[in-house]
Tab-separated table of C-alpha atoms in Angstrom:
chain	number	residue	atom	x	y	z
F	1178	GLN	CA	-51.620	-79.053	3.138
F	1179	VAL	CA	-48.433	-77.985	5.530
F	1180	ARG	CA	-49.069	-76.448	8.665
F	1181	LEU	CA	-46.095	-74.432	10.187
F	1182	VAL	CA	-46.031	-73.447	13.720
F	1183	GLU	CA	-43.372	-70.990	15.033
F	1184	PHE	CA	-42.351	-71.196	18.868
F	1185	GLY	CA	-39.722	-69.378	21.031
F	1186	GLY	CA	-40.457	-65.652	20.346
F	1187	GLY	CA	-40.218	-63.399	23.472
F	1188	LEU	CA	-38.638	-60.174	25.101
F	1189	VAL	CA	-34.922	-60.207	25.428
F	1190	GLN	CA	-32.617	-57.458	25.957
F	1191	ALA	CA	-30.502	-55.905	23.444
F	1192	GLY	CA	-27.161	-57.841	23.114
F	1193	GLY	CA	-29.186	-61.284	23.872
F	1194	SER	CA	-30.109	-64.388	22.445
F	1195	LEU	CA	-33.427	-66.279	21.118
F	1196	ARG	CA	-33.910	-69.105	19.249
F	1197	LEU	CA	-37.025	-69.737	17.355
F	1198	SER	CA	-38.227	-73.200	15.989
F	1199	CYS	CA	-40.560	-73.683	12.909
F	1200	VAL	CA	-42.151	-77.284	13.478
F	1201	ALA	CA	-44.021	-78.248	10.430
F	1202	SER	CA	-46.356	-81.139	9.894
F	1203	GLY	CA	-49.149	-82.644	7.311
F	1204	GLY	CA	-46.694	-83.070	4.370
F	1205	ASP	CA	-42.906	-84.111	3.737
F	1206	PHE	CA	-40.812	-81.071	5.015
F	1207	SER	CA	-38.086	-82.035	3.164
F	1208	LEU	CA	-39.699	-81.300	-0.140
F	1209	TYR	CA	-39.924	-77.420	0.666
F	1210	HIS	CA	-36.923	-74.622	0.791
F	1211	ILE	CA	-37.867	-72.955	4.209
F	1212	GLY	CA	-37.526	-69.066	4.516
F	1213	TRP	CA	-37.861	-67.016	7.704
F	1214	PHE	CA	-39.363	-63.291	7.265
F	1215	ARG	CA	-39.960	-60.737	10.011
F	1216	GLN	CA	-42.137	-57.858	9.747
F	1217	ALA	CA	-41.566	-54.845	12.264
F	1218	PRO	CA	-44.614	-52.277	12.975
F	1219	GLY	CA	-45.354	-50.117	10.294
F	1220	LYS	CA	-42.744	-51.930	7.653
F	1221	GLU	CA	-42.832	-54.236	4.920
F	1222	ARG	CA	-42.255	-58.074	5.464
F	1223	GLU	CA	-38.638	-58.696	4.802
F	1224	ARG	CA	-36.984	-62.222	4.432
F	1225	VAL	CA	-33.978	-62.722	7.257
F	1226	GLY	CA	-32.909	-65.808	5.850
F	1227	ALA	CA	-33.627	-69.196	4.084
F	1228	ILE	CA	-32.649	-72.768	3.983
F	1229	SER	CA	-32.538	-75.420	1.624
F	1230	ARG	CA	-34.591	-78.442	1.710
F	1231	SER	CA	-31.623	-80.464	2.663
F	1232	GLY	CA	-30.195	-78.003	5.026
F	1233	GLY	CA	-27.120	-78.064	2.930
F	1234	SER	CA	-27.132	-74.408	2.025
F	1235	THR	CA	-28.320	-71.628	3.764
F	1236	TRP	CA	-28.903	-67.404	2.680
F	1237	ARG	CA	-29.295	-64.828	5.390
F	1238	ALA	CA	-29.995	-61.012	4.834
F	1239	ASP	CA	-27.164	-58.928	5.139
F	1240	SER	CA	-28.667	-57.286	8.119
F	1241	VAL	CA	-28.342	-60.376	10.087
F	1242	GLU	CA	-25.573	-61.678	8.379
F	1243	GLY	CA	-22.794	-63.017	11.422
F	1244	ARG	CA	-25.421	-62.998	13.610
F	1245	PHE	CA	-28.456	-65.427	13.025
F	1246	ILE	CA	-27.858	-68.906	12.074
F	1247	ILE	CA	-30.521	-71.286	10.153
F	1248	ASP	CA	-30.524	-74.747	10.536
F	1249	ARG	CA	-33.123	-77.520	10.248
F	1250	ASP	CA	-33.536	-81.372	11.304
F	1251	ASN	CA	-35.909	-82.993	8.976
F	1252	ALA	CA	-36.090	-85.880	10.961
F	1253	LYS	CA	-37.959	-83.478	13.593
F	1254	ASN	CA	-39.651	-81.718	10.792
F	1255	THR	CA	-38.279	-78.491	12.181
F	1256	VAL	CA	-36.336	-75.285	11.358
F	1257	TYR	CA	-34.326	-72.850	13.410
F	1258	LEU	CA	-33.685	-69.764	13.565
F	1259	GLN	CA	-30.745	-69.197	16.120
F	1260	MET	CA	-30.387	-65.161	17.022
F	1261	ASN	CA	-27.536	-63.536	18.528
F	1262	SER	CA	-26.828	-60.076	19.510
F	1263	LEU	CA	-29.826	-59.045	18.955
F	1264	ARG	CA	-30.634	-55.364	18.581
F	1265	PRO	CA	-33.593	-53.138	18.955
F	1266	ASP	CA	-34.183	-52.856	15.329
F	1267	ASP	CA	-34.649	-56.866	15.214
F	1268	THR	CA	-38.086	-56.110	16.617
F	1269	GLY	CA	-40.847	-57.672	14.777
F	1270	VAL	CA	-43.248	-60.786	14.305
F	1271	TYR	CA	-40.997	-63.753	12.681
F	1272	TYR	CA	-42.758	-66.059	10.396
F	1273	CYS	CA	-41.547	-69.262	8.761
F	1274	ALA	CA	-42.723	-69.856	5.061
F	1275	ALA	CA	-42.189	-73.053	3.016
F	1276	ALA	CA	-41.692	-73.064	-0.607
F	1277	LEU	CA	-41.824	-76.293	-3.197
F	1278	SER	CA	-40.138	-73.405	-5.973
F	1279	PRO	CA	-36.381	-74.647	-7.513
F	1280	SER	CA	-35.061	-71.596	-5.981
F	1281	MET	CA	-33.993	-71.478	-2.121
F	1282	VAL	CA	-34.438	-67.936	-2.132
F	1283	PRO	CA	-37.814	-67.535	-4.369
F	1284	TYR	CA	-40.056	-64.348	-4.230
F	1285	ILE	CA	-42.373	-64.266	-1.611
F	1286	SER	CA	-45.603	-65.154	-3.664
F	1287	GLU	CA	-44.108	-68.277	-4.347
F	1288	TYR	CA	-44.235	-69.410	-0.910
F	1289	ASN	CA	-46.581	-72.017	-0.421
F	1290	TYR	CA	-47.254	-72.198	3.194
F	1291	TRP	CA	-46.975	-69.649	6.269
F	1292	GLY	CA	-46.963	-70.079	10.305
F	1293	GLN	CA	-49.041	-67.686	12.345
F	1294	GLY	CA	-45.836	-66.086	13.571
F	1295	THR	CA	-44.379	-65.522	16.875
F	1296	ARG	CA	-43.218	-61.934	18.536
F	1297	VAL	CA	-40.049	-60.773	19.379
F	1298	THR	CA	-39.221	-58.067	21.034
F	1299	VAL	CA	-35.475	-56.324	21.859
F	1300	SER	CA	-35.583	-53.838	24.132
F	1301	SER	CA	-32.578	-51.246	24.823
């Protein structure tokens, strides 16, 4: 059983930056691809990024490409989401999730574990 906890959310002005952390415990973190998701009020959860088990490969959604950076430190059981040039439409609850799937970007149903989320609010 892997437990994921997100940290780092908060209120920031448009154009600002935040760095989210996803800290894992209870399993071999290096076995899991990690995805970052967000859910805005009244909208479906969407994936904004993903990182492979080793950290050697990443994927980002078009909406955050060039603004968000994902990396991981397996020695610290932590994945990071650096968010720059934040916009009001980046507002939402951000979740990390862990997947044992072969694909770094699996279907959402293939994620094995989820964090509880951390709220990000970007003011205009």
